[in-house]
Short mmCIF file of C-alpha atoms and ligand atoms in Angstrom, two decimals:
data_model
loop_
_atom_site.label_atom_id
_atom_site.label_comp_id
_atom_site.label_asym_id
_atom_site.label_seq_id
_atom_site.Cartn_x
_atom_site.Cartn_y
_atom_site.Cartn_z
CA MET A 1 112.59 168.61 127.56
CA THR A 2 111.76 169.72 131.10
CA THR A 3 113.26 173.14 131.71
CA ARG A 4 111.66 174.46 134.85
CA THR A 5 113.56 175.49 137.93
CA SER A 6 111.69 176.99 140.87
CA HIS A 7 114.16 179.75 141.80
CA ARG A 8 113.94 183.36 140.63
CA MET A 9 115.97 183.96 137.53
CA THR A 10 118.47 186.80 137.13
CA PRO A 11 119.18 188.64 133.84
CA ASP A 12 122.74 187.23 133.85
CA GLU A 13 121.45 183.66 134.12
CA LEU A 14 119.00 184.17 131.25
CA PHE A 15 121.63 185.88 129.10
CA ASP A 16 124.04 183.03 129.76
CA ILE A 17 121.47 180.61 128.29
CA LEU A 18 120.45 182.77 125.32
CA LYS A 19 123.74 184.42 124.35
CA ASN A 20 124.65 181.90 121.62
CA ILE A 21 121.41 182.38 119.70
CA LYS A 22 121.90 184.01 116.33
CA VAL A 23 119.21 182.89 113.98
CA GLY A 24 118.71 184.48 110.57
CA GLY A 25 121.39 187.18 111.06
CA THR A 26 119.80 189.75 113.36
CA VAL A 27 116.25 188.36 113.36
CA CYS A 28 116.74 186.62 116.67
CA HIS A 29 119.58 187.46 119.03
CA TYR A 30 119.74 188.41 122.68
CA SER A 31 121.50 191.13 124.67
CA LEU A 32 121.84 191.50 128.45
CA LYS A 33 119.55 194.54 128.18
CA LYS A 34 116.84 192.43 126.52
CA CYS A 35 117.19 189.82 129.29
CA GLU A 36 116.84 192.57 131.93
CA GLU A 37 113.46 193.39 130.37
CA PHE A 38 112.34 189.75 130.22
CA VAL A 39 113.31 188.61 133.71
CA PRO A 40 110.71 190.51 135.83
CA VAL A 41 107.94 189.09 133.60
CA ILE A 42 109.48 185.60 133.73
CA ASN A 43 109.61 185.67 137.53
CA GLU A 44 106.05 186.98 137.77
CA ILE A 45 104.79 184.20 135.46
CA ASN A 46 106.59 181.53 137.49
CA GLU A 47 104.93 182.84 140.67
CA LEU A 48 101.53 183.00 138.98
CA LYS A 49 101.92 179.39 137.86
CA GLU A 50 102.27 178.25 141.46
CA GLU A 51 99.40 180.40 142.63
CA LYS A 52 97.05 179.15 139.87
CA LYS A 53 98.33 175.54 139.89
CA ALA A 54 99.17 175.93 136.22
CA VAL A 55 101.65 174.24 133.95
CA ILE A 56 103.13 175.73 130.77
CA LEU A 57 103.61 173.48 127.75
CA ALA A 58 105.63 175.08 124.94
CA HIS A 59 106.35 173.91 121.43
CA SER A 60 110.01 174.21 120.38
CA TYR A 61 109.05 176.84 117.78
CA VAL A 62 108.00 179.51 120.30
CA SER A 63 110.46 182.24 121.31
CA PRO A 64 113.49 181.16 123.37
CA GLU A 65 112.64 183.43 126.34
CA ILE A 66 109.47 181.31 126.75
CA VAL A 67 111.26 177.99 126.21
CA TYR A 68 114.05 178.73 128.70
CA GLY A 69 112.24 181.18 131.01
CA VAL A 70 108.82 179.79 131.87
CA ALA A 71 108.05 176.48 130.09
CA ASP A 72 107.63 173.35 132.23
CA PHE A 73 107.71 171.08 129.20
CA VAL A 74 109.10 171.76 125.73
CA GLY A 75 108.82 169.37 122.82
CA ASP A 76 107.12 168.23 119.64
CA SER A 77 103.39 167.76 119.35
CA TYR A 78 103.56 164.07 120.30
CA GLN A 79 105.59 164.64 123.47
CA LEU A 80 103.44 167.60 124.47
CA SER A 81 100.23 165.61 124.04
CA LYS A 82 101.72 162.99 126.39
CA ASN A 83 102.73 165.71 128.87
CA ALA A 84 99.16 167.01 128.69
CA VAL A 85 97.91 163.55 129.75
CA SER A 86 100.35 163.15 132.63
CA THR A 87 100.08 166.55 134.27
CA ASP A 88 98.04 166.95 137.46
CA ALA A 89 97.94 170.75 137.11
CA LYS A 90 94.49 172.36 137.08
CA VAL A 91 95.34 174.78 134.30
CA ILE A 92 97.37 174.15 131.12
CA VAL A 93 98.80 177.18 129.33
CA PHE A 94 99.71 175.94 125.86
CA ALA A 95 102.29 178.21 124.24
CA ALA A 96 101.96 177.00 120.64
CA VAL A 97 98.92 177.20 118.33
CA ARG A 98 95.24 176.45 118.83
CA PHE A 99 95.13 172.88 117.47
CA MET A 100 97.74 171.84 120.07
CA GLY A 101 95.69 173.46 122.86
CA GLU A 102 92.61 171.68 121.54
CA THR A 103 94.44 168.35 121.67
CA ALA A 104 95.31 169.02 125.33
CA GLN A 105 91.63 169.78 125.98
CA ILE A 106 90.49 166.61 124.15
CA LEU A 107 92.75 164.62 126.48
CA ASN A 108 91.81 166.63 129.60
CA PRO A 109 88.14 167.62 129.36
CA ASN A 110 88.06 168.65 133.02
CA LYS A 111 91.06 170.98 132.91
CA GLU A 112 91.23 174.56 131.80
CA VAL A 113 93.39 175.01 128.68
CA LEU A 114 94.52 178.55 127.86
CA ILE A 115 96.06 179.74 124.61
CA PRO A 116 98.30 182.81 124.75
CA ALA A 117 99.00 183.03 120.98
CA THR A 118 97.44 186.17 119.50
CA ASP A 119 97.44 184.60 116.02
CA ASP A 120 96.73 180.96 116.88
CA GLY A 121 96.14 179.51 113.39
CA CYS A 122 98.20 177.12 111.30
CA THR A 123 98.01 176.91 107.50
CA LEU A 124 97.53 173.13 107.77
CA ALA A 125 94.86 173.12 110.49
CA ASP A 126 93.02 175.96 108.72
CA SER A 127 92.97 174.17 105.35
CA ILE A 128 90.07 171.76 106.05
CA ASN A 129 86.92 171.63 108.17
CA GLY A 130 84.61 168.89 109.43
CA GLN A 131 82.09 169.27 106.59
CA GLN A 132 84.86 168.81 103.99
CA VAL A 133 85.98 165.60 105.73
CA ARG A 134 82.39 164.29 105.71
CA THR A 135 82.22 164.95 101.95
CA LEU A 136 85.55 163.18 101.38
CA ARG A 137 84.41 160.18 103.41
CA LYS A 138 81.51 159.73 101.01
CA GLN A 139 83.96 159.80 98.08
CA PHE A 140 86.37 157.33 99.76
CA PRO A 141 84.04 155.00 101.72
CA ASP A 142 86.52 152.12 102.13
CA TYR A 143 89.40 154.25 103.37
CA THR A 144 90.67 154.71 106.92
CA PHE A 145 90.81 158.46 107.51
CA VAL A 146 94.09 159.44 109.10
CA CYS A 147 94.51 163.03 110.22
CA TYR A 148 97.70 164.82 111.15
CA ILE A 149 97.60 166.31 114.65
CA ASN A 150 97.72 169.71 112.89
CA THR A 151 93.93 169.70 112.53
CA THR A 152 91.07 171.18 114.55
CA ALA A 153 89.14 169.08 117.09
CA GLU A 154 86.16 169.22 114.72
CA VAL A 155 88.24 167.54 111.98
CA LYS A 156 89.68 164.94 114.39
CA ALA A 157 86.11 164.09 115.39
CA GLU A 158 85.42 163.08 111.74
CA CYS A 159 88.58 160.94 111.38
CA ASP A 160 89.59 157.45 112.53
CA VAL A 161 93.21 157.82 113.62
CA CYS A 162 95.41 160.81 114.43
CA VAL A 163 99.18 160.90 113.77
CA THR A 164 102.05 163.27 114.49
CA SER A 165 105.28 163.75 112.56
CA ALA A 166 106.96 161.53 115.18
CA ASN A 167 104.81 158.46 114.50
CA VAL A 168 103.06 158.84 111.14
CA TYR A 169 104.89 155.98 109.37
CA LYS A 170 104.59 153.52 112.25
CA VAL A 171 100.91 154.27 112.88
CA VAL A 172 99.93 153.97 109.20
CA GLU A 173 101.90 150.73 108.87
CA ASN A 174 100.02 149.32 111.87
CA ILE A 175 96.53 150.25 110.62
CA PRO A 176 94.83 147.04 109.44
CA ASN A 177 93.54 148.60 106.19
CA ASP A 178 95.51 149.06 102.96
CA LYS A 179 93.43 152.06 101.96
CA ILE A 180 94.50 155.24 103.71
CA TYR A 181 93.18 158.76 103.22
CA PHE A 182 95.65 161.17 104.83
CA LEU A 183 94.83 164.80 105.59
CA PRO A 184 95.49 167.68 105.42
CA ASP A 185 99.20 167.85 104.44
CA LYS A 186 99.91 167.03 100.80
CA MET A 187 103.70 166.97 101.36
CA MET A 188 103.43 164.57 104.28
CA GLY A 189 100.98 162.52 102.22
CA LEU A 190 103.51 162.24 99.38
CA ASN A 191 106.29 161.41 101.86
CA LEU A 192 104.05 158.82 103.50
CA ARG A 193 103.36 157.19 100.13
CA ASP A 194 107.13 157.05 99.36
CA GLU A 195 108.00 155.68 102.81
CA MET A 196 105.32 152.96 102.66
CA LYS A 197 106.77 151.85 99.29
CA ARG A 198 110.28 151.91 100.74
CA ARG A 199 109.16 149.71 103.65
CA GLY A 200 107.35 147.30 101.30
CA ALA A 201 104.03 148.08 103.03
CA LYS A 202 101.19 147.77 100.52
CA LYS A 203 99.21 150.94 101.17
CA ASP A 204 97.11 152.91 98.76
CA VAL A 205 97.68 156.42 100.16
CA GLN A 206 95.38 159.23 99.00
CA PHE A 207 95.78 162.69 100.47
CA TYR A 208 94.41 166.22 100.76
CA SER A 209 95.95 169.44 99.39
CA GLY A 210 97.03 171.45 102.47
CA THR A 211 100.60 172.66 103.03
CA CYS A 212 102.60 174.29 105.80
CA TYR A 213 103.66 177.73 104.55
CA VAL A 214 106.95 177.46 106.49
CA HIS A 215 108.14 174.08 105.23
CA VAL A 216 107.08 174.43 101.57
CA GLU A 217 109.48 177.39 101.33
CA TYR A 218 112.55 175.16 101.21
CA GLN A 219 114.01 174.32 97.80
CA PRO A 220 116.48 171.52 96.88
CA GLU A 221 118.82 174.09 95.24
CA GLU A 222 119.43 175.55 98.70
CA ILE A 223 120.69 172.16 99.89
CA GLN A 224 122.98 171.75 96.86
CA LYS A 225 124.46 175.22 97.44
CA ILE A 226 125.11 174.55 101.13
CA ARG A 227 126.63 171.12 100.41
CA LEU A 228 129.15 172.76 98.04
CA GLU A 229 130.10 175.32 100.68
CA TYR A 230 130.11 172.87 103.63
CA PRO A 231 131.01 169.39 102.28
CA GLY A 232 130.57 167.70 105.70
CA VAL A 233 127.18 169.24 106.46
CA LYS A 234 124.27 167.02 107.56
CA VAL A 235 120.85 168.10 106.34
CA VAL A 236 117.92 167.50 108.69
CA SER A 237 114.35 168.20 107.65
CA HIS A 238 110.75 167.87 108.74
CA PRO A 239 108.27 165.61 106.88
CA GLU A 240 106.15 168.70 106.08
CA CYS A 241 108.89 169.55 103.52
CA SER A 242 108.50 168.41 99.91
CA PRO A 243 109.59 164.89 98.81
CA GLU A 244 112.52 166.50 96.89
CA ILE A 245 113.78 168.02 100.14
CA VAL A 246 113.24 164.73 101.98
CA ARG A 247 115.21 162.84 99.30
CA HIS A 248 118.12 165.27 99.62
CA SER A 249 118.16 165.09 103.45
CA ASP A 250 120.36 162.96 105.71
CA TYR A 251 117.64 162.72 108.36
CA VAL A 252 113.89 163.41 108.40
CA GLY A 253 111.79 163.49 111.57
CA SER A 254 109.65 165.41 114.01
CA THR A 255 111.17 168.47 115.66
CA SER A 256 112.23 166.45 118.74
CA GLN A 257 113.58 163.59 116.62
CA MET A 258 115.67 166.10 114.64
CA LEU A 259 117.19 167.47 117.86
CA ASP A 260 117.84 163.97 119.13
CA TYR A 261 119.56 163.01 115.86
CA MET A 262 121.88 166.04 116.08
CA LEU A 263 122.59 165.43 119.75
CA LYS A 264 123.71 161.85 119.06
CA SER A 265 125.56 162.65 115.83
CA ALA A 266 129.35 162.98 115.78
CA ASP A 267 128.96 165.52 112.94
CA LYS A 268 129.45 169.19 113.64
CA GLU A 269 127.64 171.16 110.91
CA PHE A 270 123.88 171.06 110.29
CA LEU A 271 121.43 172.62 107.88
CA MET A 272 118.00 172.52 109.55
CA LEU A 273 115.01 172.75 107.25
CA THR A 274 112.31 173.69 109.73
CA GLU A 275 111.17 176.66 111.81
CA CYS A 276 113.77 178.95 113.44
CA GLY A 277 112.83 177.96 117.01
CA LEU A 278 114.54 174.63 116.49
CA SER A 279 117.69 176.36 115.24
CA SER A 280 117.72 178.37 118.48
CA ARG A 281 117.47 175.18 120.51
CA LEU A 282 120.48 173.74 118.65
CA GLN A 283 122.53 176.86 119.41
CA VAL A 284 121.61 176.83 123.11
CA GLU A 285 121.74 173.10 123.81
CA MET A 286 124.55 172.01 121.48
CA PRO A 287 127.01 174.93 121.44
CA ASN A 288 129.74 172.71 119.94
CA LYS A 289 127.63 172.19 116.80
CA LYS A 290 127.32 174.73 114.03
CA LEU A 291 124.13 175.83 112.31
CA VAL A 292 124.59 176.68 108.64
CA GLY A 293 122.10 178.29 106.23
CA SER A 294 118.96 180.11 107.27
CA CYS A 295 115.51 179.24 108.61
CA VAL A 296 111.90 180.38 108.26
CA LEU A 297 109.71 181.81 111.05
CA CYS A 298 106.16 180.60 111.77
CA ARG A 299 104.13 183.74 112.44
CA TYR A 300 101.57 181.76 114.43
CA MET A 301 104.05 180.19 116.84
CA LYS A 302 105.89 183.50 117.17
CA SER A 303 102.69 185.28 118.21
CA ASN A 304 103.21 183.79 121.70
CA SER A 305 104.90 186.17 124.13
CA LEU A 306 105.74 186.45 127.82
CA GLU A 307 103.29 189.34 128.14
CA GLU A 308 100.41 187.28 126.72
CA ILE A 309 101.26 184.29 128.91
CA ARG A 310 101.16 186.58 131.96
CA ARG A 311 97.87 188.08 130.79
CA VAL A 312 96.10 184.73 130.24
CA LEU A 313 97.26 183.51 133.64
CA LYS A 314 95.99 186.67 135.35
CA HIS A 315 92.85 187.54 133.40
CA PRO A 316 91.90 184.94 130.79
CA ALA A 317 89.41 186.26 128.24
CA PRO A 318 86.78 183.93 126.70
CA LYS A 319 88.79 183.75 123.44
CA ASP A 320 91.88 182.46 125.34
CA ARG A 321 89.98 179.39 126.61
CA VAL A 322 89.60 176.20 124.61
CA ILE A 323 85.92 175.27 124.66
CA LEU A 324 84.84 172.05 122.96
CA SER A 325 81.38 170.54 122.92
CA LYS A 326 81.12 167.20 124.80
CA GLU A 327 80.25 165.45 121.54
CA ILE A 328 83.28 166.78 119.58
CA GLN A 329 85.60 166.13 122.54
CA ALA A 330 84.45 162.50 122.89
CA ARG A 331 84.69 161.72 119.15
CA ALA A 332 88.06 163.47 118.75
CA LEU A 333 89.34 161.57 121.81
CA LYS A 334 88.66 158.24 120.06
CA CYS A 335 90.78 159.44 117.12
CA VAL A 336 93.67 160.54 119.39
CA GLU A 337 93.49 157.38 121.50
CA ALA A 338 93.70 155.27 118.33
CA MET A 339 97.02 157.03 117.65
CA PHE A 340 98.40 156.06 121.07
CA ARG A 341 97.30 152.44 120.49
CA PHE A 342 98.91 152.14 117.05
CA ALA A 343 102.03 154.14 118.00
CA GLU A 344 102.83 152.19 121.12
CA ASN A 345 102.55 148.58 120.11
P1 13P B 401 106.27 168.50 115.42
O1 13P B 401 105.22 167.63 115.97
O2 13P B 401 107.34 167.76 114.67
O3 13P B 401 106.85 169.38 116.46
O4 13P B 401 105.60 169.42 114.30
C1 13P B 401 104.60 170.34 114.55
C2 13P B 401 104.56 171.39 113.54
O5 13P B 401 103.65 172.21 113.54
C3 13P B 401 105.60 171.42 112.53
O6 13P B 401 105.38 172.48 111.66
FE1 SF4 B 402 101.37 175.16 111.22
FE2 SF4 B 402 103.52 175.26 109.68
FE3 SF4 B 402 103.35 176.86 111.79
FE4 SF4 B 402 103.73 174.19 112.10
S1 SF4 B 402 105.13 175.66 111.18
S2 SF4 B 402 102.29 175.50 113.23
S3 SF4 B 402 102.49 173.41 110.39
S4 SF4 B 402 102.02 176.91 109.97
#
């Protein structure tokens, strides 16, 4: 999604966009007063972007005032990595988490990539390091090592092919080796094993033990309860959820694929088993559709704020910059480029 407009925003305009958001009761909702506080910072950031020749990429999970106020591109990790390749901006501010900023840097070694998140981790990316991958490779010498994009650059540098939630099944199917070691997400590994069986693709899929603390929260009982209350509801979930959740879902895909499914669907009620930012996007962009049930917040994605984006644009500190050694960048690039090759043929 491209959201940027060049004109100065008014509080009424912002409130008009955000007024339908009601996620998790009172956890996330907007008033005109809140928008009056946001708008001066939004307008300052949009001016700073022009001055610094910067572009802002934002994952759909970050707060709506970032998505609709200052982001130039909003999407899932696959779309954003493609946006990072196509931009001619000198500076990329990546409102998401560190591994996504690192991917932008891997693809753009000559650009400056800034990370405004104050807590830029991810339970998946933090679950494994390069040394652990090297040890695993010795244990599984004949396997192609496939890493989820939710990994550090150091881990990508040790792997053969990267995948995102948008292309994992297609990429693995296209890899000319039946032996696949997938890391770090155990749930996605289990879902990958099931999907390969379903497609009749003979793949021996081994996987690591990491999990996303947001998506493992969801339980199948929640779906059963909601289906009783809303018989026509469609359940959409992310492949980081457990195989039980996936089996009980009507649609499973990346965050952008989930939005696309709901946009094209004639159905009106949806239970979304992912982070709350996506629920907010449904309420803003599809006001005729109803969100049922609740959602879980990712503390890492929600540590992005307008104030921090303004700060990194004005006075970036060393910790805000993504710095990769030439060697790690070059090896991780091979892994990411292999993804583009297998995903796009
Ligand atoms: P997407 O690539 O589907 O946006 O997923 C990224 C992520 O971190 C999900 O938890
Ligand atoms: Fe990581 Fe989960 Fe947050 Fe996505 S939602 S960034 S996988 S912790």
